Amino acid sequence: MSHPVIGAIEARRTTNLFDPSRQLDDAQIQELIRLATTAPTAFNLQNWRFIAVRTAEAKARLRAQAWDQTKVTDAAVTFIVCGQLADHRVMPERLAPSVEAGFMPAAMVPGWEGAAKSLYFEQPQRQRDEAIRSATFGAGTLIHAAQALGLGSAPMIGFDAEAVARAFDLAADEIPVVLVAVGHATSENWPQKPRRPLAQVLSLV
Ligand SMILES: Cc1cc2nc3c(=O)[nH]c(=O)nc-3n(C[C@H](O)[C@H](O)[C@H](O)COP(=O)(O)O)c2cc1C
């Protein structure tokens, strides 16, 4: 029998049809995001925010900006996974728990902050790239956490990013990177689609 993590990776598929009668409670939503935020980010920046769209009003508001996709209102919750422009100035705060836990020497923090500054300071493209990367890792971990908890998920890029940012009051440094619908899948969903042959996508050098 395969390892449960491999089982979840292999069984995951994009859920198109959700059971609209089944909700998730706040504790389940919190557990999904607790797991999602175990994903790695550069310098442990954690430059992300997850907006759990779960009320009828908020779902309708999001669906109107998301190509009218039925999943947004049928799924128990649709997360707006936001990336935040990378900013080296948050590093001391983000690293403090690692120092307090006793494994990261406090003297290392300025070095990490300096490295982050050299990468991102006055580099808007890199700041944005890191926002997209962090949110994408978070979304990837979220969909596998959902799978492991017996839930279906659907990543979605079919939405108007500027309209979503306005409708959900995103800050100026926040980008709505991807929507992830999560809920109970119905039995009619397609399986995971076949993938391109390994020989086309893997280069052994
Ligand atoms: C970044 C991204 C954006 C996507 N956007 C949408 C979307 O807006 N609507 C949708 O129905 N599916 C969307 N999908 C789902 C893909 O179509 C799906 O992952 C792909 O066909 C592979 O299917 P599988 O995950 O079931 O194997 C998106 C997937 C990704 C990764």
PDB file of C-alpha atoms and ligand atoms in Angstrom:
ATOM      1  CA  MET A   1       0.000   0.000   0.000  1.00  0.00           C
ATOM      2  CA  SER A   2       1.299   3.436  -0.901  1.00  0.00           C
ATOM      3  CA  HIS A   3       2.092   6.075   1.695  1.00  0.00           C
ATOM      4  CA  PRO A   4      -1.013   8.148   2.581  1.00  0.00           C
ATOM      5  CA  VAL A   5       0.604  11.349   1.250  1.00  0.00           C
ATOM      6  CA  ILE A   6       1.276   9.651  -2.087  1.00  0.00           C
ATOM      7  CA  GLY A   7      -2.268   8.299  -2.035  1.00  0.00           C
ATOM      8  CA  ALA A   8      -3.628  11.849  -1.572  1.00  0.00           C
ATOM      9  CA  ILE A   9      -1.418  13.229  -4.359  1.00  0.00           C
ATOM     10  CA  GLU A  10      -2.504  10.478  -6.740  1.00  0.00           C
ATOM     11  CA  ALA A  11      -6.204  10.678  -5.890  1.00  0.00           C
ATOM     12  CA  ARG A  12      -6.518  14.473  -6.039  1.00  0.00           C
ATOM     13  CA  ARG A  13      -8.463  15.824  -8.961  1.00  0.00           C
ATOM     14  CA  THR A  14     -10.135  19.061  -9.780  1.00  0.00           C
ATOM     15  CA  THR A  15     -13.665  18.900  -8.438  1.00  0.00           C
ATOM     16  CA  ASN A  16     -16.204  20.509 -10.741  1.00  0.00           C
ATOM     17  CA  LEU A  17     -19.365  19.376  -8.955  1.00  0.00           C
ATOM     18  CA  PHE A  18     -19.801  20.067  -5.241  1.00  0.00           C
ATOM     19  CA  ASP A  19     -22.714  19.105  -2.989  1.00  0.00           C
ATOM     20  CA  PRO A  20     -24.218  22.538  -2.203  1.00  0.00           C
ATOM     21  CA  SER A  21     -26.027  21.198   0.876  1.00  0.00           C
ATOM     22  CA  ARG A  22     -22.830  20.376   2.779  1.00  0.00           C
ATOM     23  CA  GLN A  23     -20.966  23.142   4.563  1.00  0.00           C
ATOM     24  CA  LEU A  24     -17.697  23.314   6.510  1.00  0.00           C
ATOM     25  CA  ASP A  25     -17.603  24.798   9.984  1.00  0.00           C
ATOM     26  CA  ASP A  26     -15.100  27.424  11.079  1.00  0.00           C
ATOM     27  CA  ALA A  27     -12.914  24.801  12.805  1.00  0.00           C
ATOM     28  CA  GLN A  28     -12.608  22.828   9.543  1.00  0.00           C
ATOM     29  CA  ILE A  29     -11.767  25.988   7.593  1.00  0.00           C
ATOM     30  CA  GLN A  30      -9.155  26.921  10.186  1.00  0.00           C
ATOM     31  CA  GLU A  31      -7.629  23.439  10.026  1.00  0.00           C
ATOM     32  CA  LEU A  32      -7.365  23.648   6.214  1.00  0.00           C
ATOM     33  CA  ILE A  33      -5.507  26.955   6.426  1.00  0.00           C
ATOM     34  CA  ARG A  34      -3.344  25.830   9.349  1.00  0.00           C
ATOM     35  CA  LEU A  35      -2.198  22.979   7.094  1.00  0.00           C
ATOM     36  CA  ALA A  36      -1.883  25.206   3.992  1.00  0.00           C
ATOM     37  CA  THR A  37       0.404  27.588   5.882  1.00  0.00           C
ATOM     38  CA  THR A  38       2.885  24.808   6.558  1.00  0.00           C
ATOM     39  CA  ALA A  39       3.906  25.319   2.909  1.00  0.00           C
ATOM     40  CA  PRO A  40       7.393  26.784   2.475  1.00  0.00           C
ATOM     41  CA  THR A  41       7.992  30.418   1.506  1.00  0.00           C
ATOM     42  CA  ALA A  42      11.218  32.268   0.741  1.00  0.00           C
ATOM     43  CA  PHE A  43      12.889  33.326   4.030  1.00  0.00           C
ATOM     44  CA  ASN A  44       9.718  32.059   5.755  1.00  0.00           C
ATOM     45  CA  LEU A  45       8.141  35.334   4.625  1.00  0.00           C
ATOM     46  CA  GLN A  46       4.628  33.870   4.729  1.00  0.00           C
ATOM     47  CA  ASN A  47       3.537  36.710   2.475  1.00  0.00           C
ATOM     48  CA  TRP A  48       0.014  35.447   1.983  1.00  0.00           C
ATOM     49  CA  ARG A  49      -3.560  35.828   3.164  1.00  0.00           C
ATOM     50  CA  PHE A  50      -6.477  33.464   2.713  1.00  0.00           C
ATOM     51  CA  ILE A  51      -9.987  34.905   2.498  1.00  0.00           C
ATOM     52  CA  ALA A  52     -12.577  32.199   3.208  1.00  0.00           C
ATOM     53  CA  VAL A  53     -15.670  33.104   1.205  1.00  0.00           C
ATOM     54  CA  ARG A  54     -18.429  31.086   2.832  1.00  0.00           C
ATOM     55  CA  THR A  55     -21.613  33.133   3.327  1.00  0.00           C
ATOM     56  CA  ALA A  56     -24.285  33.231   0.600  1.00  0.00           C
ATOM     57  CA  GLU A  57     -23.778  36.980   0.174  1.00  0.00           C
ATOM     58  CA  ALA A  58     -19.988  36.790  -0.141  1.00  0.00           C
ATOM     59  CA  LYS A  59     -20.174  33.784  -2.492  1.00  0.00           C
ATOM     60  CA  ALA A  60     -22.569  35.654  -4.798  1.00  0.00           C
ATOM     61  CA  ARG A  61     -20.244  38.671  -4.707  1.00  0.00           C
ATOM     62  CA  LEU A  62     -17.267  36.508  -5.675  1.00  0.00           C
ATOM     63  CA  ARG A  63     -19.125  34.485  -8.320  1.00  0.00           C
ATOM     64  CA  ALA A  64     -20.092  37.718 -10.087  1.00  0.00           C
ATOM     65  CA  GLN A  65     -16.365  38.428 -10.553  1.00  0.00           C
ATOM     66  CA  ALA A  66     -15.400  34.804 -11.301  1.00  0.00           C
ATOM     67  CA  TRP A  67     -16.870  34.088 -14.694  1.00  0.00           C
ATOM     68  CA  ASP A  68     -20.142  33.087 -12.991  1.00  0.00           C
ATOM     69  CA  GLN A  69     -18.567  29.717 -12.111  1.00  0.00           C
ATOM     70  CA  THR A  70     -21.112  27.559 -10.280  1.00  0.00           C
ATOM     71  CA  LYS A  71     -18.401  26.061  -8.074  1.00  0.00           C
ATOM     72  CA  VAL A  72     -18.047  29.363  -6.230  1.00  0.00           C
ATOM     73  CA  THR A  73     -21.568  29.124  -4.812  1.00  0.00           C
ATOM     74  CA  ASP A  74     -21.859  25.299  -4.676  1.00  0.00           C
ATOM     75  CA  ALA A  75     -18.601  24.615  -2.805  1.00  0.00           C
ATOM     76  CA  ALA A  76     -18.711  25.019   0.966  1.00  0.00           C
ATOM     77  CA  VAL A  77     -16.007  27.657   0.779  1.00  0.00           C
ATOM     78  CA  THR A  78     -13.919  29.345  -1.891  1.00  0.00           C
ATOM     79  CA  PHE A  79     -10.607  30.719  -0.695  1.00  0.00           C
ATOM     80  CA  ILE A  80      -9.193  33.828  -2.319  1.00  0.00           C
ATOM     81  CA  VAL A  81      -5.505  32.991  -1.982  1.00  0.00           C
ATOM     82  CA  CYS A  82      -3.689  36.318  -1.861  1.00  0.00           C
ATOM     83  CA  GLY A  83       0.023  36.888  -2.220  1.00  0.00           C
ATOM     84  CA  GLN A  84       1.583  39.955  -0.619  1.00  0.00           C
ATOM     85  CA  LEU A  85       4.415  41.842  -2.348  1.00  0.00           C
ATOM     86  CA  ALA A  86       7.648  40.675  -0.715  1.00  0.00           C
ATOM     87  CA  ASP A  87       8.950  43.237   1.793  1.00  0.00           C
ATOM     88  CA  HIS A  88      12.206  42.614   3.677  1.00  0.00           C
ATOM     89  CA  ARG A  89      11.094  44.839   6.579  1.00  0.00           C
ATOM     90  CA  VAL A  90       8.760  42.139   7.934  1.00  0.00           C
ATOM     91  CA  MET A  91      11.609  39.674   8.417  1.00  0.00           C
ATOM     92  CA  PRO A  92      12.399  40.302  12.118  1.00  0.00           C
ATOM     93  CA  GLU A  93       8.742  39.726  13.016  1.00  0.00           C
ATOM     94  CA  ARG A  94       8.442  36.628  10.797  1.00  0.00           C
ATOM     95  CA  LEU A  95      11.660  35.090  12.155  1.00  0.00           C
ATOM     96  CA  ALA A  96      11.085  35.904  15.840  1.00  0.00           C
ATOM     97  CA  PRO A  97       9.194  32.636  16.531  1.00  0.00           C
ATOM     98  CA  SER A  98      12.131  30.624  15.135  1.00  0.00           C
ATOM     99  CA  VAL A  99      14.507  32.539  17.418  1.00  0.00           C
ATOM    100  CA  GLU A 100      12.173  32.078  20.399  1.00  0.00           C
ATOM    101  CA  ALA A 101      11.919  28.341  19.633  1.00  0.00           C
ATOM    102  CA  GLY A 102      15.653  28.178  20.191  1.00  0.00           C
ATOM    103  CA  PHE A 103      16.978  26.814  16.903  1.00  0.00           C
ATOM    104  CA  MET A 104      17.619  30.029  14.994  1.00  0.00           C
ATOM    105  CA  PRO A 105      20.403  32.214  16.460  1.00  0.00           C
ATOM    106  CA  ALA A 106      19.191  35.831  16.849  1.00  0.00           C
ATOM    107  CA  ALA A 107      22.416  36.972  15.202  1.00  0.00           C
ATOM    108  CA  MET A 108      21.298  35.357  11.927  1.00  0.00           C
ATOM    109  CA  VAL A 109      18.212  37.547  11.544  1.00  0.00           C
ATOM    110  CA  PRO A 110      19.941  40.678  10.164  1.00  0.00           C
ATOM    111  CA  GLY A 111      21.710  38.503   7.597  1.00  0.00           C
ATOM    112  CA  TRP A 112      18.418  37.067   6.356  1.00  0.00           C
ATOM    113  CA  GLU A 113      16.852  40.524   6.315  1.00  0.00           C
ATOM    114  CA  GLY A 114      19.806  41.876   4.340  1.00  0.00           C
ATOM    115  CA  ALA A 115      19.561  39.047   1.821  1.00  0.00           C
ATOM    116  CA  ALA A 116      15.836  39.705   1.413  1.00  0.00           C
ATOM    117  CA  LYS A 117      16.501  43.428   0.981  1.00  0.00           C
ATOM    118  CA  SER A 118      19.083  42.770  -1.707  1.00  0.00           C
ATOM    119  CA  LEU A 119      16.559  40.621  -3.556  1.00  0.00           C
ATOM    120  CA  TYR A 120      13.348  42.641  -3.232  1.00  0.00           C
ATOM    121  CA  PHE A 121      14.052  46.286  -2.321  1.00  0.00           C
ATOM    122  CA  GLU A 122      12.911  48.524  -5.194  1.00  0.00           C
ATOM    123  CA  GLN A 123      12.467  45.417  -7.359  1.00  0.00           C
ATOM    124  CA  PRO A 124       8.725  45.370  -8.136  1.00  0.00           C
ATOM    125  CA  GLN A 125       8.917  42.388 -10.485  1.00  0.00           C
ATOM    126  CA  ARG A 126      10.692  40.254  -7.881  1.00  0.00           C
ATOM    127  CA  GLN A 127       8.299  41.415  -5.153  1.00  0.00           C
ATOM    128  CA  ARG A 128       5.401  40.316  -7.311  1.00  0.00           C
ATOM    129  CA  ASP A 129       7.036  37.046  -8.393  1.00  0.00           C
ATOM    130  CA  GLU A 130       7.485  36.136  -4.706  1.00  0.00           C
ATOM    131  CA  ALA A 131       3.847  36.972  -3.976  1.00  0.00           C
ATOM    132  CA  ILE A 132       2.753  34.638  -6.774  1.00  0.00           C
ATOM    133  CA  ARG A 133       5.161  31.879  -5.674  1.00  0.00           C
ATOM    134  CA  SER A 134       4.163  31.997  -2.013  1.00  0.00           C
ATOM    135  CA  ALA A 135       0.435  32.008  -2.745  1.00  0.00           C
ATOM    136  CA  THR A 136       0.866  29.176  -5.244  1.00  0.00           C
ATOM    137  CA  PHE A 137       2.732  27.003  -2.733  1.00  0.00           C
ATOM    138  CA  GLY A 138       0.013  27.777  -0.171  1.00  0.00           C
ATOM    139  CA  ALA A 139      -2.735  26.885  -2.637  1.00  0.00           C
ATOM    140  CA  GLY A 140      -0.932  23.655  -3.583  1.00  0.00           C
ATOM    141  CA  THR A 141      -0.665  22.582   0.026  1.00  0.00           C
ATOM    142  CA  LEU A 142      -4.295  23.583   0.590  1.00  0.00           C
ATOM    143  CA  ILE A 143      -5.590  21.322  -2.176  1.00  0.00           C
ATOM    144  CA  HIS A 144      -3.655  18.352  -0.823  1.00  0.00           C
ATOM    145  CA  ALA A 145      -4.775  19.066   2.737  1.00  0.00           C
ATOM    146  CA  ALA A 146      -8.362  19.111   1.457  1.00  0.00           C
ATOM    147  CA  GLN A 147      -7.783  15.788  -0.306  1.00  0.00           C
ATOM    148  CA  ALA A 148      -6.339  14.235   2.846  1.00  0.00           C
ATOM    149  CA  LEU A 149      -9.391  15.424   4.811  1.00  0.00           C
ATOM    150  CA  GLY A 150     -11.736  13.754   2.300  1.00  0.00           C
ATOM    151  CA  LEU A 151     -12.745  16.988   0.568  1.00  0.00           C
ATOM    152  CA  GLY A 152     -12.744  17.997  -3.083  1.00  0.00           C
ATOM    153  CA  SER A 153     -10.997  21.114  -4.346  1.00  0.00           C
ATOM    154  CA  ALA A 154     -10.811  23.260  -7.462  1.00  0.00           C
ATOM    155  CA  PRO A 155      -8.131  25.830  -8.224  1.00  0.00           C
ATOM    156  CA  MET A 156      -9.479  28.653 -10.405  1.00  0.00           C
ATOM    157  CA  ILE A 157      -7.866  31.416 -12.388  1.00  0.00           C
ATOM    158  CA  GLY A 158     -11.141  32.270 -14.113  1.00  0.00           C
ATOM    159  CA  PHE A 159     -11.802  35.554 -12.334  1.00  0.00           C
ATOM    160  CA  ASP A 160     -11.248  39.293 -12.767  1.00  0.00           C
ATOM    161  CA  ALA A 161      -8.353  40.022 -10.405  1.00  0.00           C
ATOM    162  CA  GLU A 162      -8.933  43.777 -10.202  1.00  0.00           C
ATOM    163  CA  ALA A 163     -12.642  43.342  -9.536  1.00  0.00           C
ATOM    164  CA  VAL A 164     -11.995  40.713  -6.841  1.00  0.00           C
ATOM    165  CA  ALA A 165      -9.422  42.991  -5.192  1.00  0.00           C
ATOM    166  CA  ARG A 166     -12.010  45.783  -5.068  1.00  0.00           C
ATOM    167  CA  ALA A 167     -14.935  43.599  -3.972  1.00  0.00           C
ATOM    168  CA  PHE A 168     -12.980  42.109  -1.056  1.00  0.00           C
ATOM    169  CA  ASP A 169     -11.001  45.198  -0.024  1.00  0.00           C
ATOM    170  CA  LEU A 170      -7.547  43.807  -0.725  1.00  0.00           C
ATOM    171  CA  ALA A 171      -4.670  46.011   0.404  1.00  0.00           C
ATOM    172  CA  ALA A 172      -2.507  47.751  -2.185  1.00  0.00           C
ATOM    173  CA  ASP A 173       0.259  45.162  -1.666  1.00  0.00           C
ATOM    174  CA  GLU A 174      -2.077  42.158  -2.065  1.00  0.00           C
ATOM    175  CA  ILE A 175      -2.682  40.181  -5.263  1.00  0.00           C
ATOM    176  CA  PRO A 176      -5.527  37.672  -5.625  1.00  0.00           C
ATOM    177  CA  VAL A 177      -3.394  34.874  -7.093  1.00  0.00           C
ATOM    178  CA  VAL A 178      -5.802  31.975  -7.337  1.00  0.00           C
ATOM    179  CA  LEU A 179      -9.226  30.942  -6.037  1.00  0.00           C
ATOM    180  CA  VAL A 180      -9.506  27.506  -4.437  1.00  0.00           C
ATOM    181  CA  ALA A 181     -12.998  26.068  -3.973  1.00  0.00           C
ATOM    182  CA  VAL A 182     -13.208  23.377  -1.273  1.00  0.00           C
ATOM    183  CA  GLY A 183     -16.141  21.225  -0.248  1.00  0.00           C
ATOM    184  CA  HIS A 184     -17.804  17.855  -0.536  1.00  0.00           C
ATOM    185  CA  ALA A 185     -17.522  16.451  -4.066  1.00  0.00           C
ATOM    186  CA  THR A 186     -20.487  14.699  -5.682  1.00  0.00           C
ATOM    187  CA  SER A 187     -19.938  11.238  -7.185  1.00  0.00           C
ATOM    188  CA  GLU A 188     -20.163  12.426 -10.830  1.00  0.00           C
ATOM    189  CA  ASN A 189     -16.796  14.181 -11.012  1.00  0.00           C
ATOM    190  CA  TRP A 190     -14.181  13.261 -13.576  1.00  0.00           C
ATOM    191  CA  PRO A 191     -11.076  11.423 -12.364  1.00  0.00           C
ATOM    192  CA  GLN A 192      -7.688  13.114 -12.361  1.00  0.00           C
ATOM    193  CA  LYS A 193      -6.839  13.758 -16.013  1.00  0.00           C
ATOM    194  CA  PRO A 194      -3.981  11.843 -17.663  1.00  0.00           C
ATOM    195  CA  ARG A 195      -0.651  13.649 -17.671  1.00  0.00           C
ATOM    196  CA  ARG A 196       1.935  14.152 -20.398  1.00  0.00           C
ATOM    197  CA  PRO A 197       4.501  11.370 -20.615  1.00  0.00           C
ATOM    198  CA  LEU A 198       7.422  11.723 -18.242  1.00  0.00           C
ATOM    199  CA  ALA A 199       9.831  11.762 -21.194  1.00  0.00           C
ATOM    200  CA  GLN A 200       8.287  15.059 -22.372  1.00  0.00           C
ATOM    201  CA  VAL A 201       8.530  16.861 -19.051  1.00  0.00           C
ATOM    202  CA  LEU A 202      11.574  15.435 -17.290  1.00  0.00           C
ATOM    203  CA  SER A 203      15.122  16.223 -18.326  1.00  0.00           C
ATOM    204  CA  LEU A 204      17.788  14.128 -16.647  1.00  0.00           C
ATOM    205  CA  VAL A 205      21.036  16.036 -16.927  1.00  0.00           C
TER     206      VAL A 205
HETATM  207  C1  LIG B   1      -3.855  27.818 -11.985  1.00  0.00           C
HETATM  208  C2  LIG B   1      -5.065  27.006 -12.296  1.00  0.00           C
HETATM  209  C3  LIG B   1      -6.220  27.634 -12.711  1.00  0.00           C
HETATM  210  C4  LIG B   1      -7.383  26.908 -12.990  1.00  0.00           C
HETATM  211  N1  LIG B   1      -8.536  27.580 -13.290  1.00  0.00           N
HETATM  212  C5  LIG B   1      -9.683  26.888 -13.420  1.00  0.00           C
HETATM  213  C6  LIG B   1     -10.923  27.564 -13.553  1.00  0.00           C
HETATM  214  O1  LIG B   1     -11.013  28.810 -13.520  1.00  0.00           O
HETATM  215  N2  LIG B   1     -12.047  26.824 -13.698  1.00  0.00           N
HETATM  216  C7  LIG B   1     -12.012  25.466 -13.690  1.00  0.00           C
HETATM  217  O2  LIG B   1     -13.075  24.842 -13.828  1.00  0.00           O
HETATM  218  N3  LIG B   1     -10.852  24.789 -13.546  1.00  0.00           N
HETATM  219  C8  LIG B   1      -9.690  25.471 -13.388  1.00  0.00           C
HETATM  220  N4  LIG B   1      -8.498  24.802 -13.180  1.00  0.00           N
HETATM  221  C9  LIG B   1      -8.494  23.328 -13.125  1.00  0.00           C
HETATM  222  C10 LIG B   1      -7.727  22.698 -14.290  1.00  0.00           C
HETATM  223  O3  LIG B   1      -8.516  22.713 -15.447  1.00  0.00           O
HETATM  224  C11 LIG B   1      -7.383  21.255 -13.884  1.00  0.00           C
HETATM  225  O4  LIG B   1      -6.504  21.294 -12.772  1.00  0.00           O
HETATM  226  C12 LIG B   1      -6.709  20.488 -15.024  1.00  0.00           C
HETATM  227  O5  LIG B   1      -7.627  20.323 -16.082  1.00  0.00           O
HETATM  228  C13 LIG B   1      -6.222  19.127 -14.560  1.00  0.00           C
HETATM  229  O6  LIG B   1      -7.300  18.411 -13.998  1.00  0.00           O
HETATM  230  P1  LIG B   1      -7.076  17.509 -12.697  1.00  0.00           P
HETATM  231  O7  LIG B   1      -6.591  18.435 -11.647  1.00  0.00           O
HETATM  232  O8  LIG B   1      -8.448  16.959 -12.328  1.00  0.00           O
HETATM  233  O9  LIG B   1      -6.157  16.419 -13.078  1.00  0.00           O
HETATM  234  C14 LIG B   1      -7.358  25.503 -12.912  1.00  0.00           C
HETATM  235  C15 LIG B   1      -6.169  24.870 -12.474  1.00  0.00           C
HETATM  236  C16 LIG B   1      -5.059  25.598 -12.170  1.00  0.00           C
HETATM  237  C17 LIG B   1      -3.817  24.888 -11.686  1.00  0.00           C
END
